[in-house]
C-alpha cells in the first residue's frame, strides 16, 4: 500500500493522474493537494467522489505549515508535484505568480519532503521519492532538425519555462546537496480530457463549436510534440517506481504537428461528426506570441530503453477520443466557460 501526495490534482494532468492511480491500484492512498486556482476544478474528480482512498485538501504548496501537516498526518511514500501556473500567455502578462508557485512552491515542497523523510546524514526512509513534473519547454526552441535529449542545455524563453527550469534546478540541487531521492520528468505538450480551454486544442474546439474565430498566432507553423495525457500519466508512474534516483527523463512520442495542422484536424473532425458549419473560414491569423518558441521535439530514447515506456495512444486515435470527450461532456465545458465550476467546491464541501 503506497501513499501518494499529489499536488495540483484538480488540474488537467494532475486529475488524470489521480484517476489513473485509483483505477489501477486498489491498495493506494492519494492525498490530493490543490489550492484551486482558476485552473483547478473538482468536477474533474466527480467520478471518484466518496472514494475512501482519495483525500482532497485545499492548500497552497507555498504554505509551509500546511504541507508539514500533510506529512505529519500521512505516511507519504511519493510526492508528485504537478501544481503549477501552466499557461505561457498568462506568464507573459503576469510572471510574478509563476515564480511564487512554480519556484517557491517547489522549494517549499522539497524542504518539507526532506524534513519528513530524512532519517540520517544523506539518508532517507526507504522507498520514498520526490517527482518533479516538468516540461520540454525548459530546453528552449529547436530549429528544423534534431530533438531535445536529457543532455540538451536548459534555455527557457518564457517566464513560464524559466520558472519551470528554476524548479528543475532546485530539485536537482536537493539531490546533489542532500541526496534527496528525486526524479525530474520533462514531457511534451499534453492533450486529452479535462484540459482547461485556454490551451490550443480545447480552445480551438470550444471556439469552433460556437462558430467563434480560431486565433492562430503568427503563421501557425510553430511545431509542438503532442502526447495523450494518459501516456504521460503512465510514464510518470513508471519513473516514480523504477526510475534511477537523481535522473531526468524526457517523455514524448514523436508526434510533431504544426499548430495549423492541429486546427485543421479539429475542423475536419467537427465538420464530419458534429457540425457541418464549422470550417477553415473561422481561422484568423492574429499577432504572434512574444518570444514564441518555434519547435519542440522530444527524444524519448532514455525512458523507452531504461524503463520500457512507449506511448499507447496514436495521435489520430487520441485526438478523436479527446474531441469526442469534449462533445460528450458539454456540461463540464459549459461550467468551465461560464465560470460556475468555481462554485462546485462550495457546494461539495462547504454546503455540508
Ligand atoms: P493546470 O494549469 O491544468 O493545473 C495546475 C493545477 O495546479 C491546478 O489545479 C491549480 O489549481 C493547481 N495549483 C496552482 N497553483 C497552486 C499552488 N500554489 N498550490 C497548490 N495548487 C496549485 O496544469 P497542467 O496542464 O495539468 O500541468 C500540470 C503540470 O505538468 C505542470 O507542472 C506543468 O508545468 C506540467 N506540464 C504540463 C504540460 C501540458 O501540456 N499541459 C506538459 C508538460 C508538463
Ligand atoms: P499552448 O496550448 O498554450 O501550449 P504551449 O505554449 O505551452 O506549447 O499553445 C500551443 C501552441 O499553440 C503554441 O505554439 C501557441 C499556439 N496557440 C495559438 O496559435 N493560438 C491560441 O489561441 C493558443 C492558446 C495557442
Short mmCIF file of C-alpha atoms and ligand atoms in Angstrom, two decimals:
data_model
loop_
_atom_site.label_atom_id
_atom_site.label_comp_id
_atom_site.label_asym_id
_atom_site.label_seq_id
_atom_site.Cartn_x
_atom_site.Cartn_y
_atom_site.Cartn_z
CA UNK A 1 0.00 0.00 0.00
CA UNK A 2 1.58 3.25 -1.17
CA UNK A 3 0.63 6.75 -0.08
CA UNK A 4 0.90 9.42 -2.75
CA UNK A 5 0.95 13.14 -2.11
CA UNK A 6 -0.18 14.56 -5.44
CA UNK A 7 -0.11 18.34 -5.85
CA UNK A 8 -2.23 20.09 -8.45
CA UNK A 9 -4.51 17.06 -8.63
CA UNK A 10 -7.56 19.14 -9.58
CA UNK A 11 -5.85 20.47 -12.72
CA UNK A 12 -5.70 18.88 -16.15
CA UNK A 13 -2.83 16.37 -15.89
CA UNK A 14 -2.99 16.03 -12.09
CA UNK A 15 -6.65 14.96 -12.13
CA UNK A 16 -5.98 12.49 -14.95
CA UNK A 17 -3.12 11.09 -12.86
CA UNK A 18 -5.25 10.75 -9.71
CA UNK A 19 -7.93 8.91 -11.72
CA UNK A 20 -5.22 6.76 -13.30
CA UNK A 21 -3.86 5.74 -9.88
CA UNK A 22 -7.22 4.93 -8.34
CA UNK A 23 -8.29 2.96 -11.38
CA UNK A 24 -5.18 0.78 -11.39
CA UNK A 25 -4.29 0.28 -7.75
CA UNK A 26 -6.94 -0.99 -5.33
CA UNK A 27 -4.45 -0.55 -2.48
CA UNK A 28 -3.47 3.08 -2.69
CA UNK A 29 -3.97 6.26 -0.73
CA UNK A 30 -3.93 9.56 -2.60
CA UNK A 31 -3.63 12.87 -0.77
CA UNK A 32 -4.60 15.45 -3.36
CA UNK A 33 -3.41 18.96 -2.53
CA UNK A 34 -4.62 21.79 -4.69
CA UNK A 35 -5.25 25.45 -3.89
CA UNK A 36 -7.89 25.60 -6.66
CA UNK A 37 -6.73 28.49 -8.81
CA UNK A 38 -8.78 29.26 -11.94
CA UNK A 39 -7.24 26.04 -13.40
CA UNK A 40 -8.28 23.75 -10.54
CA UNK A 41 -11.65 22.09 -10.98
CA UNK A 42 -13.06 19.49 -8.61
CA UNK A 43 -15.58 18.46 -11.24
CA UNK A 44 -12.65 16.64 -12.87
CA UNK A 45 -12.76 14.28 -9.87
CA UNK A 46 -16.52 13.76 -9.81
CA UNK A 47 -16.21 10.07 -10.72
CA UNK A 48 -14.22 9.35 -7.52
CA UNK A 49 -16.38 11.33 -5.10
CA UNK A 50 -16.71 9.32 -1.90
CA UNK A 51 -13.80 7.02 -2.74
CA UNK A 52 -12.19 6.36 0.68
CA UNK A 53 -8.74 6.12 -0.95
CA UNK A 54 -8.83 9.78 -2.05
CA UNK A 55 -8.36 12.73 0.31
CA UNK A 56 -8.70 16.22 -1.11
CA UNK A 57 -7.05 19.10 0.76
CA UNK A 58 -7.36 22.69 -0.41
CA UNK A 59 -3.94 24.16 0.33
CA UNK A 60 -1.18 26.20 -1.27
CA UNK A 61 2.09 24.39 -1.98
CA UNK A 62 3.86 27.57 -0.78
CA UNK A 63 2.31 27.20 2.70
CA UNK A 64 5.00 25.60 4.88
CA UNK A 65 2.76 24.76 7.84
CA UNK A 66 0.05 23.24 5.63
CA UNK A 67 2.49 20.98 3.77
CA UNK A 68 4.28 19.99 7.00
CA UNK A 69 0.93 18.98 8.45
CA UNK A 70 0.21 16.75 5.46
CA UNK A 71 3.48 14.92 6.03
CA UNK A 72 2.68 14.63 9.77
CA UNK A 73 -0.84 13.31 9.18
CA UNK A 74 0.06 10.81 6.45
CA UNK A 75 2.91 8.40 5.94
CA UNK A 76 3.81 9.68 2.48
CA UNK A 77 5.84 7.42 0.14
CA UNK A 78 5.73 9.50 -3.03
CA UNK A 79 5.33 13.20 -3.73
CA UNK A 80 4.36 14.01 -7.32
CA UNK A 81 4.41 17.74 -7.99
CA UNK A 82 2.01 18.77 -10.75
CA UNK A 83 0.92 22.03 -9.08
CA UNK A 84 1.95 24.98 -11.19
CA UNK A 85 0.90 28.01 -13.10
CA UNK A 86 0.99 26.42 -16.53
CA UNK A 87 -0.04 28.83 -19.27
CA UNK A 88 2.65 30.64 -21.28
CA UNK A 89 0.40 33.55 -22.33
CA UNK A 90 -0.53 34.26 -18.70
CA UNK A 91 3.15 34.18 -17.74
CA UNK A 92 3.88 36.86 -20.34
CA UNK A 93 1.16 39.09 -18.86
CA UNK A 94 1.93 38.44 -15.18
CA UNK A 95 5.11 36.48 -14.35
CA UNK A 96 5.09 37.04 -10.57
CA UNK A 97 2.72 34.24 -9.59
CA UNK A 98 4.73 31.84 -11.79
CA UNK A 99 7.80 32.42 -9.64
CA UNK A 100 5.73 32.20 -6.48
CA UNK A 101 4.08 28.83 -7.22
CA UNK A 102 6.49 27.17 -9.61
CA UNK A 103 9.74 28.16 -7.91
CA UNK A 104 8.98 29.00 -4.25
CA UNK A 105 6.23 26.39 -4.06
CA UNK A 106 8.51 23.64 -5.36
CA UNK A 107 11.27 24.70 -2.96
CA UNK A 108 8.80 24.52 -0.07
CA UNK A 109 7.74 21.00 -1.09
CA UNK A 110 11.38 19.91 -1.37
CA UNK A 111 12.16 21.28 2.10
CA UNK A 112 9.10 19.66 3.69
CA UNK A 113 9.80 16.31 1.99
CA UNK A 114 13.43 16.37 3.13
CA UNK A 115 12.42 17.23 6.68
CA UNK A 116 9.78 14.47 6.80
CA UNK A 117 11.76 11.72 5.09
CA UNK A 118 15.32 12.21 6.38
CA UNK A 119 16.49 9.55 8.83
CA UNK A 120 20.24 10.29 8.87
CA UNK A 121 23.04 12.13 7.08
CA UNK A 122 22.10 11.83 3.39
CA UNK A 123 19.74 9.00 4.36
CA UNK A 124 16.01 8.81 3.78
CA UNK A 125 13.13 6.47 4.61
CA UNK A 126 13.38 3.51 2.22
CA UNK A 127 11.39 3.72 -1.00
CA UNK A 128 10.42 7.39 -0.86
CA UNK A 129 10.63 9.56 -3.97
CA UNK A 130 10.01 13.19 -4.97
CA UNK A 131 8.98 13.54 -8.60
CA UNK A 132 9.06 16.98 -10.19
CA UNK A 133 6.78 17.13 -13.23
CA UNK A 134 8.45 19.41 -15.73
CA UNK A 135 8.23 20.31 -19.38
CA UNK A 136 10.25 20.16 -22.59
CA UNK A 137 9.87 23.95 -22.75
CA UNK A 138 12.84 24.28 -20.35
CA UNK A 139 15.10 23.33 -23.31
CA UNK A 140 14.01 26.33 -25.39
CA UNK A 141 13.31 26.09 -29.10
CA UNK A 142 14.60 23.76 -31.83
CA UNK A 143 15.40 24.51 -35.46
CA UNK A 144 14.12 22.25 -38.22
CA UNK A 145 16.43 19.37 -37.21
CA UNK A 146 17.20 17.46 -34.01
CA UNK A 147 15.43 16.64 -30.75
CA UNK A 148 15.68 17.51 -27.06
CA UNK A 149 17.63 14.90 -25.09
CA UNK A 150 18.25 14.96 -21.34
CA UNK A 151 21.67 16.47 -22.15
CA UNK A 152 20.27 19.44 -24.06
CA UNK A 153 21.22 22.60 -22.12
CA UNK A 154 18.38 24.44 -20.41
CA UNK A 155 17.48 27.55 -22.39
CA UNK A 156 13.99 28.66 -21.38
CA UNK A 157 12.45 31.68 -23.10
CA UNK A 158 9.11 32.45 -21.48
CA UNK A 159 8.58 33.38 -17.83
CA UNK A 160 6.66 30.07 -17.55
CA UNK A 161 9.51 27.93 -18.85
CA UNK A 162 12.07 29.95 -16.89
CA UNK A 163 10.14 29.27 -13.69
CA UNK A 164 9.90 25.54 -14.51
CA UNK A 165 13.65 25.40 -15.28
CA UNK A 166 14.35 27.08 -11.92
CA UNK A 167 12.23 24.46 -10.16
CA UNK A 168 14.13 21.70 -12.01
CA UNK A 169 17.44 23.16 -10.85
CA UNK A 170 16.27 23.36 -7.24
CA UNK A 171 15.06 19.76 -7.41
CA UNK A 172 18.42 18.65 -8.82
CA UNK A 173 20.19 20.69 -6.12
CA UNK A 174 18.32 18.77 -3.41
CA UNK A 175 19.71 15.56 -4.88
CA UNK A 176 23.23 16.89 -5.42
CA UNK A 177 23.41 18.53 -1.99
CA UNK A 178 21.29 16.38 0.32
CA UNK A 179 20.79 13.16 -1.73
CA UNK A 180 17.02 13.59 -1.52
CA UNK A 181 15.66 10.83 -3.82
CA UNK A 182 14.23 12.73 -6.76
CA UNK A 183 13.36 12.38 -10.41
CA UNK A 184 12.53 15.06 -12.92
CA UNK A 185 10.31 14.31 -15.93
CA UNK A 186 10.16 16.63 -18.92
CA UNK A 187 7.13 15.98 -21.07
CA UNK A 188 5.96 17.42 -24.36
CA UNK A 189 2.53 19.07 -24.90
CA UNK A 190 -0.32 17.04 -23.45
CA UNK A 191 -3.90 16.80 -24.69
CA UNK A 192 -6.96 14.89 -23.50
CA UNK A 193 -10.00 15.17 -21.21
CA UNK A 194 -10.26 17.96 -18.59
CA UNK A 195 -7.82 20.37 -20.25
CA UNK A 196 -8.73 23.97 -19.49
CA UNK A 197 -9.90 25.73 -22.67
CA UNK A 198 -7.12 28.31 -22.65
CA UNK A 199 -4.72 25.79 -24.24
CA UNK A 200 -4.60 25.26 -28.00
CA UNK A 201 -6.69 22.10 -28.51
CA UNK A 202 -9.63 22.73 -26.13
CA UNK A 203 -9.67 26.45 -27.01
CA UNK A 204 -9.98 25.74 -30.74
CA UNK A 205 -12.56 23.02 -30.15
CA UNK A 206 -14.68 25.22 -27.94
CA UNK A 207 -14.49 28.22 -30.25
CA UNK A 208 -15.27 26.14 -33.33
CA UNK A 209 -18.35 24.65 -31.70
CA UNK A 210 -19.59 28.17 -31.01
CA UNK A 211 -18.66 29.34 -34.52
CA UNK A 212 -16.20 31.79 -33.00
CA UNK A 213 -12.90 32.75 -34.61
CA UNK A 214 -9.94 30.39 -34.24
CA UNK A 215 -7.00 32.62 -33.25
CA UNK A 216 -3.81 31.18 -34.75
CA UNK A 217 -0.73 33.02 -33.51
CA UNK A 218 1.51 34.32 -36.33
CA UNK A 219 1.89 31.96 -39.30
CA UNK A 220 0.70 28.91 -37.33
CA UNK A 221 3.70 26.88 -38.47
CA UNK A 222 5.12 26.50 -34.97
CA UNK A 223 5.54 22.85 -34.05
CA UNK A 224 4.57 21.08 -30.84
CA UNK A 225 5.10 17.40 -29.98
CA UNK A 226 1.74 16.08 -28.71
CA UNK A 227 1.20 13.30 -26.17
CA UNK A 228 -2.11 11.85 -24.94
CA UNK A 229 -2.39 12.64 -21.23
CA UNK A 230 -2.83 9.02 -20.14
CA UNK A 231 0.51 8.14 -21.72
CA UNK A 232 2.12 10.91 -19.68
CA UNK A 233 0.48 9.53 -16.50
CA UNK A 234 1.84 6.08 -17.26
CA UNK A 235 5.34 7.44 -17.82
CA UNK A 236 5.27 9.40 -14.55
CA UNK A 237 4.17 6.27 -12.71
CA UNK A 238 6.98 4.21 -14.26
CA UNK A 239 9.62 6.80 -13.41
CA UNK A 240 8.32 7.10 -9.86
CA UNK A 241 8.51 3.38 -9.25
CA UNK A 242 11.51 2.34 -11.36
CA UNK A 243 13.39 5.49 -12.37
CA UNK A 244 17.02 5.68 -11.20
CA UNK A 245 17.28 8.16 -8.34
CA UNK A 246 18.59 11.60 -9.36
CA UNK A 247 17.81 11.12 -13.06
CA UNK A 248 15.91 13.23 -15.56
CA UNK A 249 13.59 11.51 -18.09
CA UNK A 250 12.19 13.12 -21.21
CA UNK A 251 8.67 11.99 -22.17
CA UNK A 252 7.30 12.27 -25.70
CA UNK A 253 6.04 10.11 -28.52
CA UNK A 254 7.31 11.62 -31.79
CA UNK A 255 4.03 13.31 -32.63
CA UNK A 256 5.09 16.62 -34.07
CA UNK A 257 2.42 18.75 -35.71
CA UNK A 258 2.20 22.39 -36.73
CA UNK A 259 -0.49 24.38 -34.97
CA UNK A 260 -2.29 24.80 -38.30
CA UNK A 261 -2.34 21.02 -38.78
CA UNK A 262 -3.93 20.62 -35.34
CA UNK A 263 -6.56 23.26 -36.05
CA UNK A 264 -7.24 21.69 -39.46
CA UNK A 265 -7.74 18.28 -37.88
CA UNK A 266 -10.18 19.65 -35.29
CA UNK A 267 -12.17 21.41 -38.03
CA UNK A 268 -12.27 18.29 -40.21
CA UNK A 269 -13.46 16.08 -37.36
CA UNK A 270 -16.14 18.51 -36.19
CA UNK A 271 -17.42 19.03 -39.73
CA UNK A 272 -17.72 15.32 -40.23
CA UNK A 273 -19.10 14.28 -36.85
CA UNK A 274 -20.83 17.24 -35.27
CA UNK A 275 -21.40 20.43 -37.20
CA UNK A 276 -21.10 20.99 -40.95
CA UNK A 277 -21.00 24.78 -40.44
CA UNK A 278 -17.52 24.55 -38.91
CA UNK A 279 -14.84 25.33 -41.49
CA UNK A 280 -11.49 26.87 -42.35
CA UNK A 281 -13.21 30.26 -42.72
CA UNK A 282 -13.13 30.53 -38.90
CA UNK A 283 -9.30 30.64 -38.82
CA UNK A 284 -7.83 34.08 -38.04
CA UNK A 285 -4.10 34.67 -38.03
CA UNK A 286 -3.58 37.01 -35.07
CA UNK A 287 -0.49 38.78 -33.70
CA UNK A 288 2.21 36.31 -32.70
CA UNK A 289 3.01 35.40 -29.08
CA UNK A 290 6.03 37.30 -27.73
CA UNK A 291 9.19 35.16 -27.75
CA UNK A 292 7.21 32.33 -29.36
CA UNK A 293 9.22 29.07 -29.41
CA UNK A 294 9.25 27.68 -32.95
CA UNK A 295 9.60 23.96 -32.46
CA UNK A 296 9.62 21.38 -29.65
CA UNK A 297 10.52 17.74 -30.26
CA UNK A 298 11.41 15.11 -27.67
CA UNK A 299 13.88 12.25 -27.98
CA UNK A 300 12.35 9.60 -25.67
CA UNK A 301 15.16 7.04 -26.12
CA UNK A 302 16.20 7.09 -22.46
CA UNK A 303 12.78 6.34 -20.94
CA UNK A 304 11.97 3.77 -23.61
CA UNK A 305 15.27 1.90 -23.24
CA UNK A 306 15.66 2.20 -19.46
CA UNK A 307 12.02 1.71 -18.43
CA UNK A 308 10.37 0.14 -21.48
CA UNK A 309 7.92 3.03 -21.89
CA UNK A 310 6.26 3.85 -25.17
CA UNK A 311 3.04 5.74 -25.82
CA UNK A 312 -0.06 3.59 -26.23
CA UNK A 313 -2.25 6.13 -27.99
CA UNK A 314 -1.54 7.15 -31.58
CA UNK A 315 -2.22 10.83 -32.24
CA UNK A 316 -5.17 10.29 -34.62
CA UNK A 317 -6.83 7.99 -32.09
CA UNK A 318 -6.08 10.33 -29.15
CA UNK A 319 -7.36 13.46 -30.85
CA UNK A 320 -10.60 11.68 -31.84
CA UNK A 321 -11.06 10.44 -28.26
CA UNK A 322 -10.41 13.94 -26.95
CA UNK A 323 -12.82 15.67 -29.31
CA UNK A 324 -15.47 13.07 -28.54
CA UNK A 325 -14.91 13.63 -24.80
CA UNK A 326 -15.48 17.39 -25.17
CA UNK A 327 -18.60 16.75 -27.26
CA UNK A 328 -19.96 14.22 -24.74
CA UNK A 329 -19.13 16.39 -21.72
CA UNK A 330 -20.91 19.54 -22.67
CA UNK A 331 -21.79 20.28 -19.01
CA UNK A 332 -18.12 20.31 -18.00
CA UNK A 333 -17.29 22.69 -20.84
CA UNK A 334 -20.29 24.88 -20.06
CA UNK A 335 -19.39 25.09 -16.34
CA UNK A 336 -15.80 25.98 -17.18
CA UNK A 337 -16.64 28.63 -19.74
CA UNK A 338 -19.40 30.19 -17.61
CA UNK A 339 -17.19 30.07 -14.50
CA UNK A 340 -19.79 28.12 -12.50
CA UNK A 341 -17.27 25.34 -11.83
CA UNK A 342 -15.85 27.71 -9.21
CA UNK A 343 -18.95 27.11 -7.05
CA UNK A 344 -18.54 23.37 -7.14
CA UNK A 345 -16.14 23.23 -4.18
CA UNK A 346 -18.54 25.25 -2.09
CA UNK A 347 -21.46 23.01 -3.00
CA UNK A 348 -19.38 19.92 -2.35
CA UNK A 349 -17.62 20.78 0.89
CA UNK A 350 -18.90 23.95 2.48
CA UNK A 351 -22.58 23.17 1.97
CA UNK A 352 -22.35 20.05 4.14
P1 LIG B 1 -3.13 23.06 -14.95
O1 LIG B 1 -2.93 24.54 -15.02
O2 LIG B 1 -4.28 22.45 -15.66
O3 LIG B 1 -3.26 22.62 -13.42
C1 LIG B 1 -2.46 23.13 -12.41
C2 LIG B 1 -3.10 22.80 -11.07
O4 LIG B 1 -2.23 23.29 -10.03
C3 LIG B 1 -4.46 23.47 -10.87
O5 LIG B 1 -5.37 22.53 -10.35
C4 LIG B 1 -4.17 24.56 -9.86
O6 LIG B 1 -5.28 24.86 -9.02
C5 LIG B 1 -3.01 23.96 -9.07
N1 LIG B 1 -2.19 24.99 -8.42
C6 LIG B 1 -1.70 26.12 -8.99
N2 LIG B 1 -1.01 26.83 -8.08
C7 LIG B 1 -1.04 26.11 -6.92
C8 LIG B 1 -0.49 26.32 -5.62
N3 LIG B 1 0.21 27.43 -5.33
N4 LIG B 1 -0.73 25.38 -4.67
C9 LIG B 1 -1.48 24.28 -4.95
N5 LIG B 1 -2.02 24.04 -6.16
C10 LIG B 1 -1.80 24.95 -7.13
O7 LIG B 1 -1.76 22.44 -15.42
P2 LIG B 1 -1.46 21.08 -16.22
O8 LIG B 1 -1.53 21.36 -17.67
O9 LIG B 1 -2.28 20.00 -15.63
O10 LIG B 1 0.07 20.86 -15.86
C11 LIG B 1 0.44 20.13 -14.69
C12 LIG B 1 1.95 20.09 -14.58
O11 LIG B 1 2.50 19.46 -15.73
C13 LIG B 1 2.60 21.48 -14.51
O12 LIG B 1 3.64 21.42 -13.59
C14 LIG B 1 3.10 21.73 -15.91
O13 LIG B 1 4.24 22.57 -15.89
C15 LIG B 1 3.47 20.31 -16.33
N6 LIG B 1 3.40 20.05 -17.78
C16 LIG B 1 2.27 20.38 -18.48
C17 LIG B 1 2.21 20.07 -19.84
C18 LIG B 1 0.96 20.38 -20.64
O14 LIG B 1 0.97 20.18 -21.87
N7 LIG B 1 -0.14 20.79 -20.04
C19 LIG B 1 3.29 19.47 -20.48
C20 LIG B 1 4.44 19.16 -19.72
C21 LIG B 1 4.46 19.45 -18.37
P1 LIG B 2 -0.42 26.20 -25.69
O1 LIG B 2 -1.55 25.24 -25.72
O2 LIG B 2 -0.59 27.50 -24.97
O3 LIG B 2 0.85 25.39 -25.16
P2 LIG B 2 2.42 25.82 -25.12
O4 LIG B 2 2.52 27.27 -25.40
O5 LIG B 2 2.77 25.51 -23.70
O6 LIG B 2 3.10 24.96 -26.12
O7 LIG B 2 -0.01 26.55 -27.19
C1 LIG B 2 0.35 25.54 -28.12
C2 LIG B 2 0.72 26.23 -29.41
O8 LIG B 2 -0.45 26.84 -29.97
C3 LIG B 2 1.72 27.37 -29.25
O9 LIG B 2 2.59 27.38 -30.37
C4 LIG B 2 0.86 28.62 -29.25
C5 LIG B 2 -0.28 28.23 -30.16
N1 LIG B 2 -1.58 28.87 -29.86
C6 LIG B 2 -2.27 29.55 -30.87
O10 LIG B 2 -1.81 29.66 -32.03
N2 LIG B 2 -3.48 30.11 -30.55
C7 LIG B 2 -4.02 30.05 -29.31
O11 LIG B 2 -5.12 30.59 -29.07
C8 LIG B 2 -3.30 29.33 -28.29
C9 LIG B 2 -3.85 29.21 -26.90
C10 LIG B 2 -2.08 28.75 -28.62
#
